[in-house]
Amino acid sequence: MGPAGIQLLFAGTIFSSAFLLFLVQPLIAKQILPWFGGSAAVWSICMVFFQVVLLAGYAYSDWITRHLRVRAQATLHVALLLASLFFLPIVTSARWKPTGAEDPTLWILGLLLGTIGLPYFLLSTTGPLVQSWVARTPWGAQVYRYFSLSNLASLLSLLSYPVLIEPRSSLLQQAHGWSWGYGAFVALCSGTTLYVARRWADVPLPQTTGDAAAVPEQPPRAAHYLLWLALPALGSWLLLAVTNHITQNVAAIPFLWVLPLTLYLLTFVLCFESDRWYRRGVFLPLAAAMLLLCAFGLQDAIGTNLKTALPIYAAGLFALCMFLHGEMARLRPGPRYLTRFYLMLSLGGALGGVTVGLVAPHVLPAYYELGLGLVLTALVAAAVLRNRRWLQVACVAVAGCCAWFLWLQVQGDSADARVMQRNFYGTLVTVDHRRDDPADDVRQMYHGSVKHGEQFLSPARRSEPTSYYGRTSGIGRAIAAAPAGPRRVGLIGLGAGTLAGYGRVGDVYRVYEINPQVFALAESEFSFLRDSPARIERVLGDARLALEREPAQGFDVLAVDAFSGDSVPIHLITAEAMAVYLRHLRPGGIVAFHVTNRFLALAPVVAKIAETQGLHAVLVHDDTADIAWLRDTDWVLVAREAQTLAREPVGAAASAIAPVAGARPWTDDFNNLLGVLK
């Protein structure tokens, strides 16, 4: 094999491993999202798992390159590659479905370990391991460019999934396609491993890469190890913190998480491709300016307005990660310490991810990790610049400014909020909103940036339906059109409990809610549940999983109210979900889907599912004429018979739903959020 072919073999192995590594992340997360309520936190937990397993892979690479001869490395690695084939295909088993009583974080981590643990581990070892072998070849001086190549492959994988793969294939097809791709990777990586063991087994590692920017050959000092840890930790921290901030506090837009991850990977590509991209004289002042601007935005209106916040935090993340990863690249060692360098890089990334993804939801009452990350970044910059006194002082001053803005954010939240709580599912806040007329004062519940209901504070108006649930809304009309006798109503998603206000003596309202804190706040902060004359039944856990286990409930109306924001629980809006709902519906009953959404056109999705199952669907749009306590809403009502939807007051407001040409009905195996973006 010629030199070009050998380099292509190395590059192909690293590229394919990184591409598959990032492709499996959205693929497997999408498989398990329905089991955990479609919560955005599932993505964060998955990312933490991937970072920790990546760390384990880098630790493995470091250990075997330091303790085993090349032929022993090859034997062990090929054996593990072959063993990993027993995990294929990567289809999650139904035995991992939660019952609702488990800790979702630990359950997700166990599920991922049992489903893709070994294949993902081996993919994560490929980059540092193959680069350690490349260092033995005549092309060893280019070893760090392979790290840039792996990040480029990750970036391409990230972008190709939502644009090319997801819209054109089902989940099962994706899982089998990835599994075949992984099988090809095993063959390629095994071939590379055995070729290296035969050709370069006895070639020692060179003492240096020949790169002028590399750290000299002597062993790295403690300061190097600390910076190798701190710099990537803060990059990972800022990635997750910025993603949380813009998707929870700015705008709940699907796919918004893709932009920060793209910028994060791009900085790795640029900083490790060559030294020409990172210039300290350019990015140091730019990073300082973005630190101050991002910190200022935490407590100012510009920081929560989509048009200003998105470019600020996107530019800020890019500038700060260029600084962090650029300084990391300046500190890279020679080949002898290459795997140790990658191990510390991975450990830092995992620590940052664990802190934001696992620790912060349990110790911080709201999304304050971004402000903390900005302060720590400024302090680490001071450590990096410890040999330049005036720059170090400037960095400490910037850290102080960021800390002040963070304090203002905490004070502002505390001043307005009655209650602020946070858990796996996000942050819940209740606030009292005063209007000119005291009779119009309301208490509101927010989940991130999305309002989940409100109630009048005046005792005379406490039972009046508000926000998305007015009497002229689709759900208000559906309940009014139900039989005059005792009604049985199912509610998927509780919010403030507003719909319980429609309850009458003899009615039963059965509420399905996945977040225990929502139940607690609806009881303590609002009175819809305790004031309702109806009997209230509470079911904690994912609604669809609960409905699949329960006997037929015989609902007159089933309200599916979980489609606002970026955490769209797709498993509640599929053909299989519709079949579950119909089993629990009485003859003449209505399933009401709340599809009000600034970013997604979900009404045609529901209509297409109804059409394929021989059902009837209408849209009820409620224009509230700017009444302060009501919101304009869209509800899709579905029934078995057309005459059910012709009953008043539904018939007077019902309109047909325009079909989307070429649209496929969503199923548990296929959906396409990108195709319904407005």
PDB file of N, CA and C in Angstrom, residues 36-126:
ATOM      1  N   PHE A  36     -39.807   9.207  28.246  1.00  0.00           N
ATOM      2  CA  PHE A  36     -39.545  10.155  29.324  1.00  0.00           C
ATOM      3  C   PHE A  36     -40.227  11.493  29.056  1.00  0.00           C
ATOM      4  N   GLY A  37     -41.404  11.421  28.428  1.00  0.00           N
ATOM      5  CA  GLY A  37     -42.225  12.602  28.249  1.00  0.00           C
ATOM      6  C   GLY A  37     -41.728  13.577  27.209  1.00  0.00           C
ATOM      7  N   GLY A  38     -40.773  13.172  26.378  1.00  0.00           N
ATOM      8  CA  GLY A  38     -40.264  14.089  25.363  1.00  0.00           C
ATOM      9  C   GLY A  38     -39.481  15.245  25.938  1.00  0.00           C
ATOM     10  N   SER A  39     -39.036  15.135  27.193  1.00  0.00           N
ATOM     11  CA  SER A  39     -38.360  16.243  27.863  1.00  0.00           C
ATOM     12  C   SER A  39     -37.026  16.561  27.200  1.00  0.00           C
ATOM     13  N   ALA A  40     -36.743  17.872  27.093  1.00  0.00           N
ATOM     14  CA  ALA A  40     -35.453  18.294  26.542  1.00  0.00           C
ATOM     15  C   ALA A  40     -34.306  17.829  27.419  1.00  0.00           C
ATOM     16  N   ALA A  41     -34.616  17.559  28.705  1.00  0.00           N
ATOM     17  CA  ALA A  41     -33.565  17.089  29.611  1.00  0.00           C
ATOM     18  C   ALA A  41     -32.993  15.754  29.159  1.00  0.00           C
ATOM     19  N   VAL A  42     -33.766  14.978  28.390  1.00  0.00           N
ATOM     20  CA  VAL A  42     -33.252  13.700  27.884  1.00  0.00           C
ATOM     21  C   VAL A  42     -32.001  13.936  27.051  1.00  0.00           C
ATOM     22  N   TRP A  43     -32.010  15.003  26.243  1.00  0.00           N
ATOM     23  CA  TRP A  43     -30.842  15.305  25.413  1.00  0.00           C
ATOM     24  C   TRP A  43     -29.634  15.615  26.298  1.00  0.00           C
ATOM     25  N   SER A  44     -29.859  16.378  27.374  1.00  0.00           N
ATOM     26  CA  SER A  44     -28.750  16.726  28.264  1.00  0.00           C
ATOM     27  C   SER A  44     -28.176  15.489  28.941  1.00  0.00           C
ATOM     28  N   ILE A  45     -29.054  14.590  29.413  1.00  0.00           N
ATOM     29  CA  ILE A  45     -28.578  13.378  30.071  1.00  0.00           C
ATOM     30  C   ILE A  45     -27.824  12.499  29.077  1.00  0.00           C
ATOM     31  N   CYS A  46     -28.348  12.404  27.861  1.00  0.00           N
ATOM     32  CA  CYS A  46     -27.644  11.627  26.831  1.00  0.00           C
ATOM     33  C   CYS A  46     -26.265  12.218  26.557  1.00  0.00           C
ATOM     34  N   MET A  47     -26.194  13.541  26.493  1.00  0.00           N
ATOM     35  CA  MET A  47     -24.905  14.179  26.220  1.00  0.00           C
ATOM     36  C   MET A  47     -23.918  13.901  27.351  1.00  0.00           C
ATOM     37  N   VAL A  48     -24.405  13.910  28.591  1.00  0.00           N
ATOM     38  CA  VAL A  48     -23.532  13.587  29.717  1.00  0.00           C
ATOM     39  C   VAL A  48     -23.022  12.149  29.595  1.00  0.00           C
ATOM     40  N   PHE A  49     -23.920  11.225  29.250  1.00  0.00           N
ATOM     41  CA  PHE A  49     -23.507   9.829  29.067  1.00  0.00           C
ATOM     42  C   PHE A  49     -22.430   9.728  27.993  1.00  0.00           C
ATOM     43  N   PHE A  50     -22.650  10.396  26.867  1.00  0.00           N
ATOM     44  CA  PHE A  50     -21.689  10.306  25.776  1.00  0.00           C
ATOM     45  C   PHE A  50     -20.338  10.897  26.187  1.00  0.00           C
ATOM     46  N   GLN A  51     -20.362  11.986  26.969  1.00  0.00           N
ATOM     47  CA  GLN A  51     -19.099  12.577  27.406  1.00  0.00           C
ATOM     48  C   GLN A  51     -18.358  11.655  28.374  1.00  0.00           C
ATOM     49  N   VAL A  52     -19.105  11.006  29.261  1.00  0.00           N
ATOM     50  CA  VAL A  52     -18.462  10.115  30.233  1.00  0.00           C
ATOM     51  C   VAL A  52     -17.884   8.879  29.538  1.00  0.00           C
ATOM     52  N   VAL A  53     -18.626   8.315  28.592  1.00  0.00           N
ATOM     53  CA  VAL A  53     -18.104   7.149  27.864  1.00  0.00           C
ATOM     54  C   VAL A  53     -16.923   7.559  26.985  1.00  0.00           C
ATOM     55  N   LEU A  54     -16.989   8.767  26.428  1.00  0.00           N
ATOM     56  CA  LEU A  54     -15.849   9.288  25.668  1.00  0.00           C
ATOM     57  C   LEU A  54     -14.616   9.356  26.563  1.00  0.00           C
ATOM     58  N   LEU A  55     -14.820   9.803  27.799  1.00  0.00           N
ATOM     59  CA  LEU A  55     -13.722   9.846  28.762  1.00  0.00           C
ATOM     60  C   LEU A  55     -13.164   8.441  28.993  1.00  0.00           C
ATOM     61  N   ALA A  56     -14.057   7.458  29.166  1.00  0.00           N
ATOM     62  CA  ALA A  56     -13.605   6.083  29.374  1.00  0.00           C
ATOM     63  C   ALA A  56     -12.811   5.590  28.165  1.00  0.00           C
ATOM     64  N   GLY A  57     -13.268   5.953  26.963  1.00  0.00           N
ATOM     65  CA  GLY A  57     -12.542   5.554  25.759  1.00  0.00           C
ATOM     66  C   GLY A  57     -11.160   6.173  25.686  1.00  0.00           C
ATOM     67  N   TYR A  58     -11.048   7.433  26.056  1.00  0.00           N
ATOM     68  CA  TYR A  58      -9.745   8.096  26.037  1.00  0.00           C
ATOM     69  C   TYR A  58      -8.831   7.525  27.117  1.00  0.00           C
ATOM     70  N   ALA A  59      -9.426   7.174  28.282  1.00  0.00           N
ATOM     71  CA  ALA A  59      -8.616   6.563  29.339  1.00  0.00           C
ATOM     72  C   ALA A  59      -8.075   5.202  28.889  1.00  0.00           C
ATOM     73  N   TYR A  60      -8.914   4.443  28.212  1.00  0.00           N
ATOM     74  CA  TYR A  60      -8.488   3.152  27.653  1.00  0.00           C
ATOM     75  C   TYR A  60      -7.336   3.350  26.664  1.00  0.00           C
ATOM     76  N   SER A  61      -7.486   4.323  25.773  1.00  0.00           N
ATOM     77  CA  SER A  61      -6.446   4.581  24.772  1.00  0.00           C
ATOM     78  C   SER A  61      -5.143   4.974  25.445  1.00  0.00           C
ATOM     79  N   ASP A  62      -5.249   5.814  26.472  1.00  0.00           N
ATOM     80  CA  ASP A  62      -4.038   6.245  27.176  1.00  0.00           C
ATOM     81  C   ASP A  62      -3.366   5.059  27.872  1.00  0.00           C
ATOM     82  N   TRP A  63      -4.172   4.206  28.501  1.00  0.00           N
ATOM     83  CA  TRP A  63      -3.601   3.102  29.270  1.00  0.00           C
ATOM     84  C   TRP A  63      -2.905   2.093  28.367  1.00  0.00           C
ATOM     85  N   ILE A  64      -3.572   1.670  27.290  1.00  0.00           N
ATOM     86  CA  ILE A  64      -2.970   0.604  26.480  1.00  0.00           C
ATOM     87  C   ILE A  64      -1.764   1.105  25.695  1.00  0.00           C
ATOM     88  N   THR A  65      -1.747   2.384  25.308  1.00  0.00           N
ATOM     89  CA  THR A  65      -0.572   2.880  24.581  1.00  0.00           C
ATOM     90  C   THR A  65       0.627   3.030  25.507  1.00  0.00           C
ATOM     91  N   ARG A  66       0.375   3.189  26.805  1.00  0.00           N
ATOM     92  CA  ARG A  66       1.473   3.361  27.761  1.00  0.00           C
ATOM     93  C   ARG A  66       1.929   2.038  28.378  1.00  0.00           C
ATOM     94  N   HIS A  67       1.078   1.007  28.357  1.00  0.00           N
ATOM     95  CA  HIS A  67       1.396  -0.223  29.071  1.00  0.00           C
ATOM     96  C   HIS A  67       1.484  -1.467  28.181  1.00  0.00           C
ATOM     97  N   LEU A  68       1.002  -1.382  26.940  1.00  0.00           N
ATOM     98  CA  LEU A  68       1.027  -2.555  26.069  1.00  0.00           C
ATOM     99  C   LEU A  68       1.842  -2.268  24.822  1.00  0.00           C
ATOM    100  N   ARG A  69       2.515  -3.293  24.329  1.00  0.00           N
ATOM    101  CA  ARG A  69       3.188  -3.172  23.039  1.00  0.00           C
ATOM    102  C   ARG A  69       2.137  -3.122  21.936  1.00  0.00           C
ATOM    103  N   VAL A  70       2.526  -2.656  20.771  1.00  0.00           N
ATOM    104  CA  VAL A  70       1.569  -2.414  19.691  1.00  0.00           C
ATOM    105  C   VAL A  70       0.825  -3.686  19.313  1.00  0.00           C
ATOM    106  N   ARG A  71       1.522  -4.839  19.259  1.00  0.00           N
ATOM    107  CA  ARG A  71       0.833  -6.076  18.877  1.00  0.00           C
ATOM    108  C   ARG A  71      -0.198  -6.477  19.938  1.00  0.00           C
ATOM    109  N   ALA A  72       0.114  -6.265  21.210  1.00  0.00           N
ATOM    110  CA  ALA A  72      -0.861  -6.556  22.267  1.00  0.00           C
ATOM    111  C   ALA A  72      -2.046  -5.591  22.189  1.00  0.00           C
ATOM    112  N   GLN A  73      -1.758  -4.325  21.866  1.00  0.00           N
ATOM    113  CA  GLN A  73      -2.838  -3.358  21.663  1.00  0.00           C
ATOM    114  C   GLN A  73      -3.782  -3.838  20.558  1.00  0.00           C
ATOM    115  N   ALA A  74      -3.191  -4.302  19.477  1.00  0.00           N
ATOM    116  CA  ALA A  74      -3.990  -4.745  18.333  1.00  0.00           C
ATOM    117  C   ALA A  74      -4.853  -5.949  18.698  1.00  0.00           C
ATOM    118  N   THR A  75      -4.276  -6.905  19.411  1.00  0.00           N
ATOM    119  CA  THR A  75      -5.038  -8.099  19.789  1.00  0.00           C
ATOM    120  C   THR A  75      -6.236  -7.736  20.654  1.00  0.00           C
ATOM    121  N   LEU A  76      -5.997  -6.927  21.686  1.00  0.00           N
ATOM    122  CA  LEU A  76      -7.073  -6.530  22.598  1.00  0.00           C
ATOM    123  C   LEU A  76      -8.148  -5.728  21.863  1.00  0.00           C
ATOM    124  N   HIS A  77      -7.716  -4.789  21.037  1.00  0.00           N
ATOM    125  CA  HIS A  77      -8.683  -3.888  20.398  1.00  0.00           C
ATOM    126  C   HIS A  77      -9.544  -4.632  19.379  1.00  0.00           C
ATOM    127  N   VAL A  78      -8.955  -5.490  18.606  1.00  0.00           N
ATOM    128  CA  VAL A  78      -9.738  -6.251  17.626  1.00  0.00           C
ATOM    129  C   VAL A  78     -10.723  -7.173  18.338  1.00  0.00           C
ATOM    130  N   ALA A  79     -10.316  -7.765  19.452  1.00  0.00           N
ATOM    131  CA  ALA A  79     -11.227  -8.629  20.213  1.00  0.00           C
ATOM    132  C   ALA A  79     -12.433  -7.839  20.718  1.00  0.00           C
ATOM    133  N   LEU A  80     -12.203  -6.632  21.217  1.00  0.00           N
ATOM    134  CA  LEU A  80     -13.310  -5.797  21.697  1.00  0.00           C
ATOM    135  C   LEU A  80     -14.200  -5.344  20.542  1.00  0.00           C
ATOM    136  N   LEU A  81     -13.604  -5.028  19.410  1.00  0.00           N
ATOM    137  CA  LEU A  81     -14.397  -4.636  18.235  1.00  0.00           C
ATOM    138  C   LEU A  81     -15.346  -5.763  17.830  1.00  0.00           C
ATOM    139  N   LEU A  82     -14.844  -6.979  17.803  1.00  0.00           N
ATOM    140  CA  LEU A  82     -15.693  -8.115  17.431  1.00  0.00           C
ATOM    141  C   LEU A  82     -16.778  -8.357  18.480  1.00  0.00           C
ATOM    142  N   ALA A  83     -16.440  -8.201  19.753  1.00  0.00           N
ATOM    143  CA  ALA A  83     -17.429  -8.402  20.818  1.00  0.00           C
ATOM    144  C   ALA A  83     -18.547  -7.367  20.737  1.00  0.00           C
ATOM    145  N   SER A  84     -18.207  -6.165  20.302  1.00  0.00           N
ATOM    146  CA  SER A  84     -19.212  -5.098  20.245  1.00  0.00           C
ATOM    147  C   SER A  84     -20.298  -5.370  19.212  1.00  0.00           C
ATOM    148  N   LEU A  85     -20.018  -6.267  18.258  1.00  0.00           N
ATOM    149  CA  LEU A  85     -21.015  -6.583  17.238  1.00  0.00           C
ATOM    150  C   LEU A  85     -22.248  -7.257  17.843  1.00  0.00           C
ATOM    151  N   PHE A  86     -22.112  -7.818  19.042  1.00  0.00           N
ATOM    152  CA  PHE A  86     -23.256  -8.474  19.684  1.00  0.00           C
ATOM    153  C   PHE A  86     -24.301  -7.461  20.167  1.00  0.00           C
ATOM    154  N   PHE A  87     -23.946  -6.168  20.216  1.00  0.00           N
ATOM    155  CA  PHE A  87     -24.903  -5.128  20.606  1.00  0.00           C
ATOM    156  C   PHE A  87     -25.818  -4.736  19.446  1.00  0.00           C
ATOM    157  N   LEU A  88     -25.502  -5.194  18.230  1.00  0.00           N
ATOM    158  CA  LEU A  88     -26.253  -4.776  17.058  1.00  0.00           C
ATOM    159  C   LEU A  88     -27.489  -5.640  16.854  1.00  0.00           C
ATOM    160  N   PRO A  89     -28.548  -5.077  16.259  1.00  0.00           N
ATOM    161  CA  PRO A  89     -28.742  -3.664  15.921  1.00  0.00           C
ATOM    162  C   PRO A  89     -29.067  -2.845  17.165  1.00  0.00           C
ATOM    163  N   ILE A  90     -28.819  -1.552  17.105  1.00  0.00           N
ATOM    164  CA  ILE A  90     -29.002  -0.694  18.284  1.00  0.00           C
ATOM    165  C   ILE A  90     -30.466  -0.257  18.379  1.00  0.00           C
ATOM    166  N   VAL A  91     -31.313  -1.168  18.763  1.00  0.00           N
ATOM    167  CA  VAL A  91     -32.742  -0.900  18.957  1.00  0.00           C
ATOM    168  C   VAL A  91     -33.047  -1.077  20.439  1.00  0.00           C
ATOM    169  N   THR A  92     -33.593  -0.054  21.067  1.00  0.00           N
ATOM    170  CA  THR A  92     -33.850  -0.119  22.505  1.00  0.00           C
ATOM    171  C   THR A  92     -34.931  -1.152  22.814  1.00  0.00           C
ATOM    172  N   SER A  93     -34.686  -1.940  23.833  1.00  0.00           N
ATOM    173  CA  SER A  93     -35.618  -2.997  24.220  1.00  0.00           C
ATOM    174  C   SER A  93     -36.767  -2.429  25.042  1.00  0.00           C
ATOM    175  N   ALA A  94     -37.949  -3.007  24.862  1.00  0.00           N
ATOM    176  CA  ALA A  94     -39.132  -2.557  25.596  1.00  0.00           C
ATOM    177  C   ALA A  94     -38.993  -2.780  27.096  1.00  0.00           C
ATOM    178  N   ARG A  95     -38.078  -3.634  27.515  1.00  0.00           N
ATOM    179  CA  ARG A  95     -37.922  -3.880  28.954  1.00  0.00           C
ATOM    180  C   ARG A  95     -37.385  -2.653  29.682  1.00  0.00           C
ATOM    181  N   TRP A  96     -36.852  -1.674  28.920  1.00  0.00           N
ATOM    182  CA  TRP A  96     -36.339  -0.457  29.532  1.00  0.00           C
ATOM    183  C   TRP A  96     -37.420   0.612  29.702  1.00  0.00           C
ATOM    184  N   LYS A  97     -38.649   0.335  29.278  1.00  0.00           N
ATOM    185  CA  LYS A  97     -39.701   1.338  29.450  1.00  0.00           C
ATOM    186  C   LYS A  97     -39.924   1.621  30.934  1.00  0.00           C
ATOM    187  N   PRO A  98     -39.911   2.887  31.336  1.00  0.00           N
ATOM    188  CA  PRO A  98     -40.098   3.206  32.758  1.00  0.00           C
ATOM    189  C   PRO A  98     -41.556   3.074  33.173  1.00  0.00           C
ATOM    190  N   THR A  99     -41.753   2.884  34.470  1.00  0.00           N
ATOM    191  CA  THR A  99     -43.114   2.831  35.013  1.00  0.00           C
ATOM    192  C   THR A  99     -43.551   4.174  35.558  1.00  0.00           C
ATOM    193  N   GLY A 100     -42.606   5.093  35.743  1.00  0.00           N
ATOM    194  CA  GLY A 100     -42.913   6.411  36.295  1.00  0.00           C
ATOM    195  C   GLY A 100     -42.360   6.594  37.687  1.00  0.00           C
ATOM    196  N   ALA A 101     -41.987   5.496  38.354  1.00  0.00           N
ATOM    197  CA  ALA A 101     -41.472   5.591  39.720  1.00  0.00           C
ATOM    198  C   ALA A 101     -39.948   5.717  39.751  1.00  0.00           C
ATOM    199  N   GLU A 102     -39.277   5.463  38.629  1.00  0.00           N
ATOM    200  CA  GLU A 102     -37.819   5.463  38.608  1.00  0.00           C
ATOM    201  C   GLU A 102     -37.273   6.898  38.558  1.00  0.00           C
ATOM    202  N   ASP A 103     -36.026   7.024  38.989  1.00  0.00           N
ATOM    203  CA  ASP A 103     -35.293   8.265  38.763  1.00  0.00           C
ATOM    204  C   ASP A 103     -34.942   8.304  37.278  1.00  0.00           C
ATOM    205  N   PRO A 104     -35.477   9.282  36.512  1.00  0.00           N
ATOM    206  CA  PRO A 104     -35.255   9.252  35.053  1.00  0.00           C
ATOM    207  C   PRO A 104     -33.787   9.360  34.670  1.00  0.00           C
ATOM    208  N   THR A 105     -33.002  10.102  35.448  1.00  0.00           N
ATOM    209  CA  THR A 105     -31.591  10.267  35.107  1.00  0.00           C
ATOM    210  C   THR A 105     -30.858   8.931  35.155  1.00  0.00           C
ATOM    211  N   LEU A 106     -30.986   8.221  36.272  1.00  0.00           N
ATOM    212  CA  LEU A 106     -30.291   6.937  36.418  1.00  0.00           C
ATOM    213  C   LEU A 106     -30.829   5.905  35.439  1.00  0.00           C
ATOM    214  N   TRP A 107     -32.134   5.940  35.182  1.00  0.00           N
ATOM    215  CA  TRP A 107     -32.731   4.974  34.256  1.00  0.00           C
ATOM    216  C   TRP A 107     -32.202   5.187  32.839  1.00  0.00           C
ATOM    217  N   ILE A 108     -32.108   6.436  32.420  1.00  0.00           N
ATOM    218  CA  ILE A 108     -31.594   6.740  31.076  1.00  0.00           C
ATOM    219  C   ILE A 108     -30.140   6.297  30.956  1.00  0.00           C
ATOM    220  N   LEU A 109     -29.340   6.577  31.972  1.00  0.00           N
ATOM    221  CA  LEU A 109     -27.929   6.188  31.920  1.00  0.00           C
ATOM    222  C   LEU A 109     -27.781   4.672  31.823  1.00  0.00           C
ATOM    223  N   GLY A 110     -28.588   3.933  32.610  1.00  0.00           N
ATOM    224  CA  GLY A 110     -28.535   2.472  32.530  1.00  0.00           C
ATOM    225  C   GLY A 110     -28.996   1.958  31.188  1.00  0.00           C
ATOM    226  N   LEU A 111     -30.041   2.566  30.648  1.00  0.00           N
ATOM    227  CA  LEU A 111     -30.571   2.166  29.341  1.00  0.00           C
ATOM    228  C   LEU A 111     -29.510   2.349  28.253  1.00  0.00           C
ATOM    229  N   LEU A 112     -28.863   3.503  28.253  1.00  0.00           N
ATOM    230  CA  LEU A 112     -27.844   3.774  27.233  1.00  0.00           C
ATOM    231  C   LEU A 112     -26.662   2.819  27.363  1.00  0.00           C
ATOM    232  N   LEU A 113     -26.261   2.547  28.597  1.00  0.00           N
ATOM    233  CA  LEU A 113     -25.139   1.637  28.808  1.00  0.00           C
ATOM    234  C   LEU A 113     -25.457   0.249  28.269  1.00  0.00           C
ATOM    235  N   GLY A 114     -26.679  -0.219  28.514  1.00  0.00           N
ATOM    236  CA  GLY A 114     -27.046  -1.557  28.071  1.00  0.00           C
ATOM    237  C   GLY A 114     -27.343  -1.661  26.589  1.00  0.00           C
ATOM    238  N   THR A 115     -27.597  -0.530  25.933  1.00  0.00           N
ATOM    239  CA  THR A 115     -27.976  -0.551  24.522  1.00  0.00           C
ATOM    240  C   THR A 115     -26.812  -0.282  23.589  1.00  0.00           C
ATOM    241  N   ILE A 116     -26.018   0.751  23.900  1.00  0.00           N
ATOM    242  CA  ILE A 116     -24.936   1.138  22.979  1.00  0.00           C
ATOM    243  C   ILE A 116     -23.601   1.319  23.687  1.00  0.00           C
ATOM    244  N   GLY A 117     -23.492   0.833  24.928  1.00  0.00           N
ATOM    245  CA  GLY A 117     -22.300   1.100  25.717  1.00  0.00           C
ATOM    246  C   GLY A 117     -20.996   0.720  25.038  1.00  0.00           C
ATOM    247  N   LEU A 118     -20.832  -0.561  24.657  1.00  0.00           N
ATOM    248  CA  LEU A 118     -19.557  -1.010  24.100  1.00  0.00           C
ATOM    249  C   LEU A 118     -19.287  -0.433  22.712  1.00  0.00           C
ATOM    250  N   PRO A 119     -20.269  -0.422  21.767  1.00  0.00           N
ATOM    251  CA  PRO A 119     -19.976   0.210  20.476  1.00  0.00           C
ATOM    252  C   PRO A 119     -19.569   1.677  20.609  1.00  0.00           C
ATOM    253  N   TYR A 120     -20.271   2.430  21.459  1.00  0.00           N
ATOM    254  CA  TYR A 120     -19.920   3.841  21.609  1.00  0.00           C
ATOM    255  C   TYR A 120     -18.542   3.988  22.244  1.00  0.00           C
ATOM    256  N   PHE A 121     -18.243   3.127  23.213  1.00  0.00           N
ATOM    257  CA  PHE A 121     -16.930   3.154  23.855  1.00  0.00           C
ATOM    258  C   PHE A 121     -15.821   2.948  22.828  1.00  0.00           C
ATOM    259  N   LEU A 122     -15.995   1.986  21.943  1.00  0.00           N
ATOM    260  CA  LEU A 122     -14.942   1.694  20.966  1.00  0.00           C
ATOM    261  C   LEU A 122     -14.831   2.782  19.909  1.00  0.00           C
ATOM    262  N   LEU A 123     -15.951   3.372  19.536  1.00  0.00           N
ATOM    263  CA  LEU A 123     -15.874   4.513  18.621  1.00  0.00           C
ATOM    264  C   LEU A 123     -15.081   5.647  19.254  1.00  0.00           C
ATOM    265  N   SER A 124     -15.279   5.844  20.556  1.00  0.00           N
ATOM    266  CA  SER A 124     -14.601   6.957  21.232  1.00  0.00           C
ATOM    267  C   SER A 124     -13.100   6.716  21.379  1.00  0.00           C
ATOM    268  N   THR A 125     -12.673   5.470  21.346  1.00  0.00           N
ATOM    269  CA  THR A 125     -11.240   5.184  21.468  1.00  0.00           C
ATOM    270  C   THR A 125     -10.478   5.437  20.179  1.00  0.00           C
ATOM    271  N   THR A 126     -11.192   5.470  19.062  1.00  0.00           N
ATOM    272  CA  THR A 126     -10.524   5.424  17.753  1.00  0.00           C
ATOM    273  C   THR A 126      -9.625   6.630  17.523  1.00  0.00           C
TER     274      THR A 126
END
